[in-house]
Short mmCIF file of C-alpha atoms in Angstrom, two decimals:
data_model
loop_
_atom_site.label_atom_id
_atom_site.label_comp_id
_atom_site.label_asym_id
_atom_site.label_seq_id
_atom_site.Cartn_x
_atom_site.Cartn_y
_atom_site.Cartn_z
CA UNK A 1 8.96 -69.53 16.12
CA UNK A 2 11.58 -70.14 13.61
CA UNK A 3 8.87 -69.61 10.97
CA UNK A 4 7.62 -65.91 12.17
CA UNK A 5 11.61 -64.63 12.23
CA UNK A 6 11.69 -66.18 8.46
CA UNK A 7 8.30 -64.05 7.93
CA UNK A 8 9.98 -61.13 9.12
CA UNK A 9 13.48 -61.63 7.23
CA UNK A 10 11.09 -61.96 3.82
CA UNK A 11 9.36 -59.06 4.62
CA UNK A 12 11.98 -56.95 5.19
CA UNK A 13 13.88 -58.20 1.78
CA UNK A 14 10.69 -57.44 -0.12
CA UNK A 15 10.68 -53.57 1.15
CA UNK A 16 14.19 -53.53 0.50
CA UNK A 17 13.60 -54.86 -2.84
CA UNK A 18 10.67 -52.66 -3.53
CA UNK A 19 12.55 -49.08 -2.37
CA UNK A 20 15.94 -50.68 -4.42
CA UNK A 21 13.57 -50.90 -7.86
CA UNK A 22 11.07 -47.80 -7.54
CA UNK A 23 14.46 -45.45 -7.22
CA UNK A 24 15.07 -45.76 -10.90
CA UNK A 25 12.15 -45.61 -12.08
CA UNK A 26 11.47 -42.46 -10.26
CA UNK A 27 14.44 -40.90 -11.30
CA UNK A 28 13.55 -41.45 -14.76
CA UNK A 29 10.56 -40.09 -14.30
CA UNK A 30 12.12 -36.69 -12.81
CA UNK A 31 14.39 -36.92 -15.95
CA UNK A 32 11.39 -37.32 -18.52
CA UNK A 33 10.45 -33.94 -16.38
CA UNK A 34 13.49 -32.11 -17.30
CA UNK A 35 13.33 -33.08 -21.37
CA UNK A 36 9.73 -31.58 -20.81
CA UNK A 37 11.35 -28.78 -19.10
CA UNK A 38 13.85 -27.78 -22.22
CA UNK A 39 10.81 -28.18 -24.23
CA UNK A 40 8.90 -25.57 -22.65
CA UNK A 41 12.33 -23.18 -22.49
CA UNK A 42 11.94 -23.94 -26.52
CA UNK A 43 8.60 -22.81 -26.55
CA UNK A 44 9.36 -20.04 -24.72
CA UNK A 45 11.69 -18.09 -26.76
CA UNK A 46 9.32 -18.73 -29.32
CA UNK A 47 6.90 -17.16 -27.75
CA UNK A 48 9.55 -14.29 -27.53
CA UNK A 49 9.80 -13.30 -30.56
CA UNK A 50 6.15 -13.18 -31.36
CA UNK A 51 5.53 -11.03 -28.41
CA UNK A 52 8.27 -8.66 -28.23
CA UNK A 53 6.42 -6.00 -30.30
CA UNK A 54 3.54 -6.11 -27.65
CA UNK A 55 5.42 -5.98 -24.97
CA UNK A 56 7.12 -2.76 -26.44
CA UNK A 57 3.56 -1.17 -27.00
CA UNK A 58 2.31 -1.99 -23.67
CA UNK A 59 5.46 0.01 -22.17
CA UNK A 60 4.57 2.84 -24.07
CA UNK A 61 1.45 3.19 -22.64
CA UNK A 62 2.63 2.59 -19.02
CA UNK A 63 5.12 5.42 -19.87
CA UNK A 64 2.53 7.68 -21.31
CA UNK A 65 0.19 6.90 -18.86
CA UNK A 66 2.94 7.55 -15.88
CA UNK A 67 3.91 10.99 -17.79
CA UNK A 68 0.39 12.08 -17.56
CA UNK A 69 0.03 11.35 -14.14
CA UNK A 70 2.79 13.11 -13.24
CA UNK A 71 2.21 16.09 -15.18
CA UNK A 72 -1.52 16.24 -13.42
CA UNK A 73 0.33 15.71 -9.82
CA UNK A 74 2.46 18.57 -11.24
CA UNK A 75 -0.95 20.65 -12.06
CA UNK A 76 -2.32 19.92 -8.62
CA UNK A 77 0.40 20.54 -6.51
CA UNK A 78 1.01 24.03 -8.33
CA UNK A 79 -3.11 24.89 -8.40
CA UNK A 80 -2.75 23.59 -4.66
CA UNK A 81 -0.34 26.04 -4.07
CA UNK A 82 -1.82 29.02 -5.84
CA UNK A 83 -5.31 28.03 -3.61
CA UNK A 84 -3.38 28.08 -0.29
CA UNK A 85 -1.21 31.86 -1.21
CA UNK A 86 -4.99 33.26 -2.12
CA UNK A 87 -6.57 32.03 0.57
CA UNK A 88 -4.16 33.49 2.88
CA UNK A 89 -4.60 36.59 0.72
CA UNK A 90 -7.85 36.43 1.16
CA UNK A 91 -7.28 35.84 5.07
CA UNK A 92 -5.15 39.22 5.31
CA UNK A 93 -7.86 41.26 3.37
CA UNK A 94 -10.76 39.79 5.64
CA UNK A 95 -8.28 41.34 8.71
CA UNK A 96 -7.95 44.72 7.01
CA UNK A 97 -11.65 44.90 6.45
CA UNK A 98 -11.84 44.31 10.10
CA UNK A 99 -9.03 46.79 11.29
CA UNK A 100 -10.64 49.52 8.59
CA UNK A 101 -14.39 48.89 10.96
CA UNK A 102 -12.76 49.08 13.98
CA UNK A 103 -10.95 52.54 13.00
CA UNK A 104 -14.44 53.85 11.47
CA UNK A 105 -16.08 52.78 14.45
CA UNK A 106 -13.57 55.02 16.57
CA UNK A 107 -13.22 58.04 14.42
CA UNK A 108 -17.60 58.14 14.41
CA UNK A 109 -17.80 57.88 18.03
CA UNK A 110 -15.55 60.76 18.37
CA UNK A 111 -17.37 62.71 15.55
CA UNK A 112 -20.91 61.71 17.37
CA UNK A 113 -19.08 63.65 20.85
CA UNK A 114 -17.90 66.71 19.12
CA UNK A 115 -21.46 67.16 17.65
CA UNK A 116 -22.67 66.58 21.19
CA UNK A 117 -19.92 69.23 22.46
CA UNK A 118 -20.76 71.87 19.49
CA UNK A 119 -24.55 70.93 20.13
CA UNK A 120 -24.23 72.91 23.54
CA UNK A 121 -22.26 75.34 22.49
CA UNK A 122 -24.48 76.20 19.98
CA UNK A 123 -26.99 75.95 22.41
CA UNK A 124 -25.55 78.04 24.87
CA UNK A 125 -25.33 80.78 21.84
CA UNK A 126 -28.62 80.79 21.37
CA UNK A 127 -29.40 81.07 25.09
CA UNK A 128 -26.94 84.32 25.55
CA UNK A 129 -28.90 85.86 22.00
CA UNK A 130 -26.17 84.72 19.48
CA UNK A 131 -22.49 85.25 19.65
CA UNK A 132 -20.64 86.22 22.65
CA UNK A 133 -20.12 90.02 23.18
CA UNK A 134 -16.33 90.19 23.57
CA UNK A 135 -16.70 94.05 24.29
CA UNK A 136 -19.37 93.30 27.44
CA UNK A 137 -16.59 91.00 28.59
CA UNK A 138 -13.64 93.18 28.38
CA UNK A 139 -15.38 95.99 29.56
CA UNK A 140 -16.30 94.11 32.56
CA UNK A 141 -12.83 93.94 34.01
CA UNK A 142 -12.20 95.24 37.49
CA UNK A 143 -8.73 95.81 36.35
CA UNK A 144 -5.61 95.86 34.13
CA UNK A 145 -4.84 92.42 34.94
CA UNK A 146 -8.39 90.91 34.86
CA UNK A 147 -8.61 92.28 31.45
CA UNK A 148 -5.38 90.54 30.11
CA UNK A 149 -6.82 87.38 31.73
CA UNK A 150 -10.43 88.08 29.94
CA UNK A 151 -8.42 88.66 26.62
CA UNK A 152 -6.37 85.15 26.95
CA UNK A 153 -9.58 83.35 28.12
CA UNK A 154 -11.28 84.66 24.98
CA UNK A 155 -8.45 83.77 22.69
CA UNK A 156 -8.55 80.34 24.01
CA UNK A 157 -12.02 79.81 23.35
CA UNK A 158 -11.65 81.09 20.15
CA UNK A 159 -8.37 78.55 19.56
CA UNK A 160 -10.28 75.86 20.93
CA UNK A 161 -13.71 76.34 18.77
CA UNK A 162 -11.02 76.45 16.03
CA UNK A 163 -9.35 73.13 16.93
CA UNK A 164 -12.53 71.55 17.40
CA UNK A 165 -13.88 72.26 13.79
CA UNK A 166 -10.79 71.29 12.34
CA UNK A 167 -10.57 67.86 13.93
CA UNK A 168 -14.16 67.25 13.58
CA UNK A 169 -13.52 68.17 9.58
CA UNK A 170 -10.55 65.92 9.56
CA UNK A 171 -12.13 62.49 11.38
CA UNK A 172 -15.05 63.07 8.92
CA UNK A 173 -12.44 63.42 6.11
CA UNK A 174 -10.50 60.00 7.36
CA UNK A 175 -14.22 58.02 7.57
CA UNK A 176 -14.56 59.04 4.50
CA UNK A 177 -11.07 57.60 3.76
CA UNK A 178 -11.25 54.73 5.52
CA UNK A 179 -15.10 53.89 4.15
CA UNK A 180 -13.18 54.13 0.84
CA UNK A 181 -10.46 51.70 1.33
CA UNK A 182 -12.95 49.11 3.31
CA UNK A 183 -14.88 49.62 -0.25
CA UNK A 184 -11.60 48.99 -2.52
CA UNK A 185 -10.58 46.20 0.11
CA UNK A 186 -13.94 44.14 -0.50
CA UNK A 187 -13.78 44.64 -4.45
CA UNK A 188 -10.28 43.13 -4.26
CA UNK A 189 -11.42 40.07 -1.95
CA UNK A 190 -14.37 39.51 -4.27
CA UNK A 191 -11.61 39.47 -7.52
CA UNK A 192 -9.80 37.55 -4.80
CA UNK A 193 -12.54 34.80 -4.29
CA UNK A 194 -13.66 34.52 -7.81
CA UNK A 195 -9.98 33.36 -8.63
CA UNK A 196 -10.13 30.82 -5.97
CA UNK A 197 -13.37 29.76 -7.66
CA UNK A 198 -12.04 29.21 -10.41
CA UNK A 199 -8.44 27.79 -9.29
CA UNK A 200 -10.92 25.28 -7.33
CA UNK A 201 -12.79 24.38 -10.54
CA UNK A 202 -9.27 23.75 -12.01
CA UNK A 203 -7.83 21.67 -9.27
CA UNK A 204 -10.83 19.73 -9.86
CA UNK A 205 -10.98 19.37 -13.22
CA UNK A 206 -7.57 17.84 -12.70
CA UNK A 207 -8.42 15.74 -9.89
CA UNK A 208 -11.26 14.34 -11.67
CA UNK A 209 -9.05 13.93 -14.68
CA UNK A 210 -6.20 12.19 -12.80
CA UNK A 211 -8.85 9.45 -11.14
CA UNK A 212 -10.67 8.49 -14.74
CA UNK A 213 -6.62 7.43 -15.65
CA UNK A 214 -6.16 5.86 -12.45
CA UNK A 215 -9.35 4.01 -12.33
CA UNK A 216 -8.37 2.87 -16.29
CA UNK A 217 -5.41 1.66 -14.78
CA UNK A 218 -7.27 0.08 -11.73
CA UNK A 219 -8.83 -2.08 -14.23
CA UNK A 220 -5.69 -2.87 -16.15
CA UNK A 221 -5.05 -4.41 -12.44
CA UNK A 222 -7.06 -6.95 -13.41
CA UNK A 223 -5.12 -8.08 -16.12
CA UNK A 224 -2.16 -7.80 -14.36
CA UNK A 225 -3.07 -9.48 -11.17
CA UNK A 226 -3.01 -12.26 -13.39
CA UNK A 227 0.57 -11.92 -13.26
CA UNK A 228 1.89 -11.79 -16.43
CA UNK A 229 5.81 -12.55 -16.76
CA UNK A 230 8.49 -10.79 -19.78
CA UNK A 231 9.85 -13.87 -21.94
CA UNK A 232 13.29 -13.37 -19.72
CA UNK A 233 12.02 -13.53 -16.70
CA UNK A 234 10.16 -16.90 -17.66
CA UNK A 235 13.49 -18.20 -19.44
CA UNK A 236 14.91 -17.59 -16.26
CA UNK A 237 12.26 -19.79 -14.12
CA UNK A 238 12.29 -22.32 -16.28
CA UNK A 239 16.17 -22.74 -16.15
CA UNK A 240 16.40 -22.42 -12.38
CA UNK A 241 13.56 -24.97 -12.76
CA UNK A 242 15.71 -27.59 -14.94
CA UNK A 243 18.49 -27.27 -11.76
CA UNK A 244 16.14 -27.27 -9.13
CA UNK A 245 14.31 -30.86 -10.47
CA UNK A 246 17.90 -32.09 -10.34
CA UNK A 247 18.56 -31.27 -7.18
CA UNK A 248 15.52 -32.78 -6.57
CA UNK A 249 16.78 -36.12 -7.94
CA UNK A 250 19.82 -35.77 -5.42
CA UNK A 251 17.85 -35.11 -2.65
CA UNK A 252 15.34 -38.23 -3.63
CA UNK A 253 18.55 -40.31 -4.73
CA UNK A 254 20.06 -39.49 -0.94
CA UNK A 255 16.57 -40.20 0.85
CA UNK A 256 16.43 -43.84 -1.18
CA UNK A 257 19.53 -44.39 0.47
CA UNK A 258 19.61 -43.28 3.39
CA UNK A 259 15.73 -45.54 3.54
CA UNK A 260 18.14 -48.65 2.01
CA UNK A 261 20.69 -47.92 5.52
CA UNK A 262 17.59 -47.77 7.93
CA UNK A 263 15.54 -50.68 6.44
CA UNK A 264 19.72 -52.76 6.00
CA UNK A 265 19.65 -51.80 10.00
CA UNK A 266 16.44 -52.70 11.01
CA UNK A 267 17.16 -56.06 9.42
CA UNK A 268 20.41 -56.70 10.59
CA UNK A 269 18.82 -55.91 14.42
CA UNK A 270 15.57 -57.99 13.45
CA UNK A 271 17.81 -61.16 12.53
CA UNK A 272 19.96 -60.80 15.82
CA UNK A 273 16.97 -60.26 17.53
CA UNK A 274 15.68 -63.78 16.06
CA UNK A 275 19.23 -65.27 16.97
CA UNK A 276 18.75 -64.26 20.24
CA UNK A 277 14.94 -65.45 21.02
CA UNK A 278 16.04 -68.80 19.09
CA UNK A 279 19.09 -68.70 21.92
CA UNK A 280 16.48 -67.77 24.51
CA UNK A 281 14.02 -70.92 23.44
CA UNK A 282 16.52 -73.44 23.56
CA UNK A 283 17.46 -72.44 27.04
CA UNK A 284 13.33 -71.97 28.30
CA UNK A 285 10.24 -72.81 26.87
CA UNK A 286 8.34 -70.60 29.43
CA UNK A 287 10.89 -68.16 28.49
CA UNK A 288 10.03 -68.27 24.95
CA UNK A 289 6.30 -67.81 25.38
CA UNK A 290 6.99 -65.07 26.68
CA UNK A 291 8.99 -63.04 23.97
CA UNK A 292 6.33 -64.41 21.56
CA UNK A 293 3.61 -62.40 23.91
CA UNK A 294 6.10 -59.56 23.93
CA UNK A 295 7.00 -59.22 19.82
CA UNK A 296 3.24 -59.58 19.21
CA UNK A 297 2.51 -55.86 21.49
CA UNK A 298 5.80 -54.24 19.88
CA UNK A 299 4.25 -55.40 16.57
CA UNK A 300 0.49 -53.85 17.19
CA UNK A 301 2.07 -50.56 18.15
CA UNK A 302 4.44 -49.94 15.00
CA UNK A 303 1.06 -51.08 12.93
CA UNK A 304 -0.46 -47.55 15.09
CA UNK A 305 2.31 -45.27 14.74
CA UNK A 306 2.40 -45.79 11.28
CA UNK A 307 -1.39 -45.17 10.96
CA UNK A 308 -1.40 -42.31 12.39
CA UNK A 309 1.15 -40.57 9.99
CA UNK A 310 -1.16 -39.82 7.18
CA UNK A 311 -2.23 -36.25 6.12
CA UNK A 312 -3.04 -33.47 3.47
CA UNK A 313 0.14 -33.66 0.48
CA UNK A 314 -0.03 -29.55 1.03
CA UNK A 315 -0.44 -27.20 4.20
CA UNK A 316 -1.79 -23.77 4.14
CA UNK A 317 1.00 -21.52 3.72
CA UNK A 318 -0.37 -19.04 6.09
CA UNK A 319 -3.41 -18.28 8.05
CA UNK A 320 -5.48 -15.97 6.82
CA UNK A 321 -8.93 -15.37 4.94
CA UNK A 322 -9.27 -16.37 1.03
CA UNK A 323 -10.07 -12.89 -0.21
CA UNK A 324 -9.82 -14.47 -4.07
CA UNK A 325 -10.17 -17.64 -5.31
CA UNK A 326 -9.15 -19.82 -8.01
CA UNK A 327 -10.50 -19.48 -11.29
CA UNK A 328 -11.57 -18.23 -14.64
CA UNK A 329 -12.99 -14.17 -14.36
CA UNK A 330 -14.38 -11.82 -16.72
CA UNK A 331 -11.20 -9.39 -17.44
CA UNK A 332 -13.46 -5.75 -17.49
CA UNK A 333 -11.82 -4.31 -20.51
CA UNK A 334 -11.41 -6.69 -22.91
CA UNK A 335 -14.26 -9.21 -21.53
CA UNK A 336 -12.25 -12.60 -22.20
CA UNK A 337 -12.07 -15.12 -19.33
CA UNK A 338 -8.40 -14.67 -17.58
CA UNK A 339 -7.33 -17.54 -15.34
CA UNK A 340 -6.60 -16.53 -11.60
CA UNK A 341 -4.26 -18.91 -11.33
CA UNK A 342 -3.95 -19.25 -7.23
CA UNK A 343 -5.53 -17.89 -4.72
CA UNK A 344 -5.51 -14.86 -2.79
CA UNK A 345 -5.02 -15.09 1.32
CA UNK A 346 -5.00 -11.43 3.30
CA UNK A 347 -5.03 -10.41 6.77
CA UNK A 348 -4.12 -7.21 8.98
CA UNK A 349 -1.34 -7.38 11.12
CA UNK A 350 2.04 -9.61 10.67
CA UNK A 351 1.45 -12.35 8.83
CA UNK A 352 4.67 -15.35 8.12
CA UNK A 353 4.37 -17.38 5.20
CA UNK A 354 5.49 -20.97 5.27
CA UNK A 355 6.45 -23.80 2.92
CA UNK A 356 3.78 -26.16 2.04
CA UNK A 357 5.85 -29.26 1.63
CA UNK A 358 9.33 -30.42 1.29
CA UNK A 359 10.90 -29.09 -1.25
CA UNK A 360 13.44 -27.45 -3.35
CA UNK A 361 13.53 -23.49 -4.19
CA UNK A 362 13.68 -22.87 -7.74
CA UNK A 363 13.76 -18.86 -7.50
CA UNK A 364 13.54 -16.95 -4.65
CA UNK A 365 14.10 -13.33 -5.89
CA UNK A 366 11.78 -10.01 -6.89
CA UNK A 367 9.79 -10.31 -9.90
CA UNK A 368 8.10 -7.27 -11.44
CA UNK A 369 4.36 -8.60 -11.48
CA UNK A 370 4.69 -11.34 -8.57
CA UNK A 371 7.00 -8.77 -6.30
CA UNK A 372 9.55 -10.30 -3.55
CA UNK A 373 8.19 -14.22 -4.65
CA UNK A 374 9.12 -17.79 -4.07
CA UNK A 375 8.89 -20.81 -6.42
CA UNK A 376 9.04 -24.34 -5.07
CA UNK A 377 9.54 -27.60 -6.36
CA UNK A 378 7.91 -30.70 -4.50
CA UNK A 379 8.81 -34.51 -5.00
CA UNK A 380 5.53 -36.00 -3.32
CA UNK A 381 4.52 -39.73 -3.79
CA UNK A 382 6.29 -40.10 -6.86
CA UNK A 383 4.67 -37.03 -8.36
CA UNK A 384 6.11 -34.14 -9.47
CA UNK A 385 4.65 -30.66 -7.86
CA UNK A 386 5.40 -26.84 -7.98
CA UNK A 387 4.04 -23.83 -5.43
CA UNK A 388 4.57 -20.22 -5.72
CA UNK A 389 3.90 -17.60 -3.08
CA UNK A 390 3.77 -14.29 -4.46
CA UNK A 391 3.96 -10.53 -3.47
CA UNK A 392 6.24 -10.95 0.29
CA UNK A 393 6.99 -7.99 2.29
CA UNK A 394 10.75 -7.97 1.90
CA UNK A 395 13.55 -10.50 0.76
CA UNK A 396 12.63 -14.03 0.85
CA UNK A 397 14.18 -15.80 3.84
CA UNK A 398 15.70 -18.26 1.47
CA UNK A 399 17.39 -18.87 -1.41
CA UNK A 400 17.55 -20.65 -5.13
CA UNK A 401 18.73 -24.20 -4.65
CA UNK A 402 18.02 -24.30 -1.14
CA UNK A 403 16.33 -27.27 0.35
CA UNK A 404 12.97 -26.66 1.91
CA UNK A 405 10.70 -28.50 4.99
CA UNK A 406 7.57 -28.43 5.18
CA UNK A 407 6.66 -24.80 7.40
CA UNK A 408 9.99 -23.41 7.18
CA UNK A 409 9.62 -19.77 7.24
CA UNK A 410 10.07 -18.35 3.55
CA UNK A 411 9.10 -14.26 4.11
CA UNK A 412 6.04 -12.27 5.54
CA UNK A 413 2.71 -10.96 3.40
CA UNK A 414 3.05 -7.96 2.10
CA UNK A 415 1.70 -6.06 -0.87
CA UNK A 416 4.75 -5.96 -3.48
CA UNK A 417 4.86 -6.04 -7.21
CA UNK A 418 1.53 -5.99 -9.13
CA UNK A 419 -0.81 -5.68 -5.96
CA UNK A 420 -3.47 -3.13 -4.81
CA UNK A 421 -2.69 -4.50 -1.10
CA UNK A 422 -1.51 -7.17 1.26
CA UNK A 423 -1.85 -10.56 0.46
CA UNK A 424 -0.14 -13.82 -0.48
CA UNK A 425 -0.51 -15.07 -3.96
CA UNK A 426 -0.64 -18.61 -3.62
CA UNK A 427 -0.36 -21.33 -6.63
CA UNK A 428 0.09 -25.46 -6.47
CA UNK A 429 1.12 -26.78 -10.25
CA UNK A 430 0.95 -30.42 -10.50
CA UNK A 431 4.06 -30.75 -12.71
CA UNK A 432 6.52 -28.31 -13.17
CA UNK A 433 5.40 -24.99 -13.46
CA UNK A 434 5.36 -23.46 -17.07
CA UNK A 435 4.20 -19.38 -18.20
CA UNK A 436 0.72 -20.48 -19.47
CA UNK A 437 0.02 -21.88 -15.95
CA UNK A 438 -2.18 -24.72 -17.66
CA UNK A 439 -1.30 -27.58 -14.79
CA UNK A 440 -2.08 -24.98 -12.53
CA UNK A 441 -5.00 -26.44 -9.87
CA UNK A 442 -7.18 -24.97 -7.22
CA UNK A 443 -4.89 -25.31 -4.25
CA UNK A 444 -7.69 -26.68 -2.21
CA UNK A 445 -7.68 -29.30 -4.06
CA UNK A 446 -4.85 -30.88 -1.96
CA UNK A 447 -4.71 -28.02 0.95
CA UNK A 448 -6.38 -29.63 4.47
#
């Protein structure tokens, strides 16, 4: 019995031993990290000043390109405009036309009853052997009186054959009229409708001219979903990464010793424990057979929790479908290979994106190409790792410096910066990460 309680004392000075001398080592490594770190800042603002006169050129054409959008928009919107006023022109004629029918329509069928109405009368002429004899009437009175009323009666036809022809002249005169405005009235609307023609023909012309620039820039999207950084903005990564890998160092230089207090505790109780079975076995044999039975079950199940720890050194940041994956494509303008240097995850709906792994953030902030993105730095197994998550919704839930667990809610997908739509940009660096990406790896590579 003594000699299994020496076993154990051994073996817990050997892991104490092992944890005290790998702490050193490791942070050496982490600072052989940062001196490659400052190397790549150097190489960086070298990189500057052989690039800045690109850089400048490529603005210009982003701001000549967004001029002549907007000047098309501009185009549209006004030919949109003018289309719209003529076709309500266009509308109002189409009612006059109308209105102008109706009132012909109207004045004819009057004009068709008067000629009905002078038909008989000229009828009844005929009948009676032409016009009427006004003397046969007047002479027919049976008195003074009936003859006034004979004269009024005749003087009222007369007035009303009178009124008759002159209306009948004047509805044929406004047919006439109106026949002649429904005439002037369709000339306009055909002037009318070949300027719509031709404002149509112009708003497309611009349309059309408007979607060759946008699909030239659609295929600059290419290029710049492979999320290409200014010198600054890299300068700036790489020197939030130098204080991030320290922090790293403090948080690995804490977790060493906090492991030292744990393993100095489980020791300390594993040597009273053995003070007290020794205790135990001088006092009862039968009693110490049985705390031998008892350390050999507690010892089998510590051997199976600790068995059943193991896992993936990365989980997926969010669940969705891979929509693009990691890679060298065929850029469609310039046709050179361009590294995707991640992998693309998308999904409708709300989507929360989640640390891989413990870590620390090196920049959480809004970049121009990678939008509202995260940058992570991982201390796994000795090794030194870096993820980025790319394009977020909104504000990332956490901040520069901040220490990260493993599915701690950083933000929510979304479709910011250089993006055509929702997704998460996802990257895993073995190393820290640097602007030519080249210890960039296919996150599956280490993903579940």
């Amino acid at each position: 019995m003594k000699f299994k309680v020496l076993v154990a004392a051994l073996t817990v000075s050997f892991l104490l031993s092992g944890l005290s001398t790998a702490s050193p080592i490791f942070a050496e490594d982490l600072k052989d990290k940062l001196s490659e770190n400052k190397d790549k800042q150097s190489a960086a603002e070298d990189k500057k000043q052989k690039t800045e006169q690109e850089i400048a050129e490529v603005k210009e054409d982003q701001q000549r390109v967004s001029a002549e959008i907007e000047r098309l928009d501009k185009q549209i919107m006004e030919a949109t405009d003018k289309i719209k006023t003529k076709e309500n022109e266009i509308e109002e004629t189409r009612q006059n036309i109308e209105e102008l029918k109706s009132e012909i329509k109207a004045l004819e069928e009057r004009i068709a009853e008067r000629d009905e109405l002078l038909k008989d009368r000229v009828k009844s002429m005929y009948q009676n052997g032409g016009a009427i004899d006004y003397i046969d009437v007047l002479m027919g009175a049976e008195s003074f009186g009936n003859f006034l009323e004979r004269v009024m009666s005749l003087n009222t036809i007369a007035e009303q054959d009178k009124e008759l022809l002159e209306q009948h002249k004047a509805d044929k005169d406004a047919v006439e009229k109106k026949k002649a405005e429904v005439e002037e009235e369709l000339a306009s609307l055909e002037d009318k409708l070949a300027e719509l023609e031709t404002l149509k023909q112009q708003l497309d012309s611009n349309k059309q001219e408007k979607n060759n620039l946008l699909k030239s820039l659609e295929q600059e999207e290419e290029e710049l979903h492979n999320h290409k950084m200014d010198i600054e903005e890299e300068q700036q990564t790489l020197a939030a990464q130098e204080a991030a890998i320290k922090k790293e160092i403090e948080r690995q230089r804490k977790a060493a010793e906090e492991a030292a207090r744990k393993a100095a505790a489980e020791k300390a109780a594993a040597e009273k424990a053995a003070r007290e079975k020794s205790q135990a076995e001088a006092a009862s044999t039968s009693s110490s057979s049985s705390n031998s039975d008892s350390s050999s079950s507690s010892s089998s199940s510590s051997s199976s929790s600790q068995s059943s720890s193991s896992g993936s050194l990365f989980s997926w940041p969010t669940n969705a479908a891979t929509t693009s994956e990691y890679g060298n494509r065929v850029h469609p303008i310039t046709g050179d290979l361009r590294l995707h240097s991640g992998i693309d995850l998308a999904g409708g709906g709300t989507h929360p994106i989640r640390a891989a792994a413990d870590g620390t953030v090196i920049r959480a902030y809004y970049s121009s190409s990678y939008g509202n993105v995260v940058f992570m730095s991982h201390q796994i197994n000795g090794q030194t790792f870096t993820t980025l998550y790319a394009h977020m919704r909104s504000t990332p839930k956490v901040s520069s410096g901040q220490s990260v667990s493993r599915g701690q809610l950083l933000g929510y997908m979304g479709s910011t910066g250089d993006s055509t739509g929702k997704h998460l940009h996802f990257e895993i660096h073995e190393g820290s990460w640097n602007p030519s990406r080249s210890n960039s790896v296919n996150p599956r590579k280490y993903l579940p």
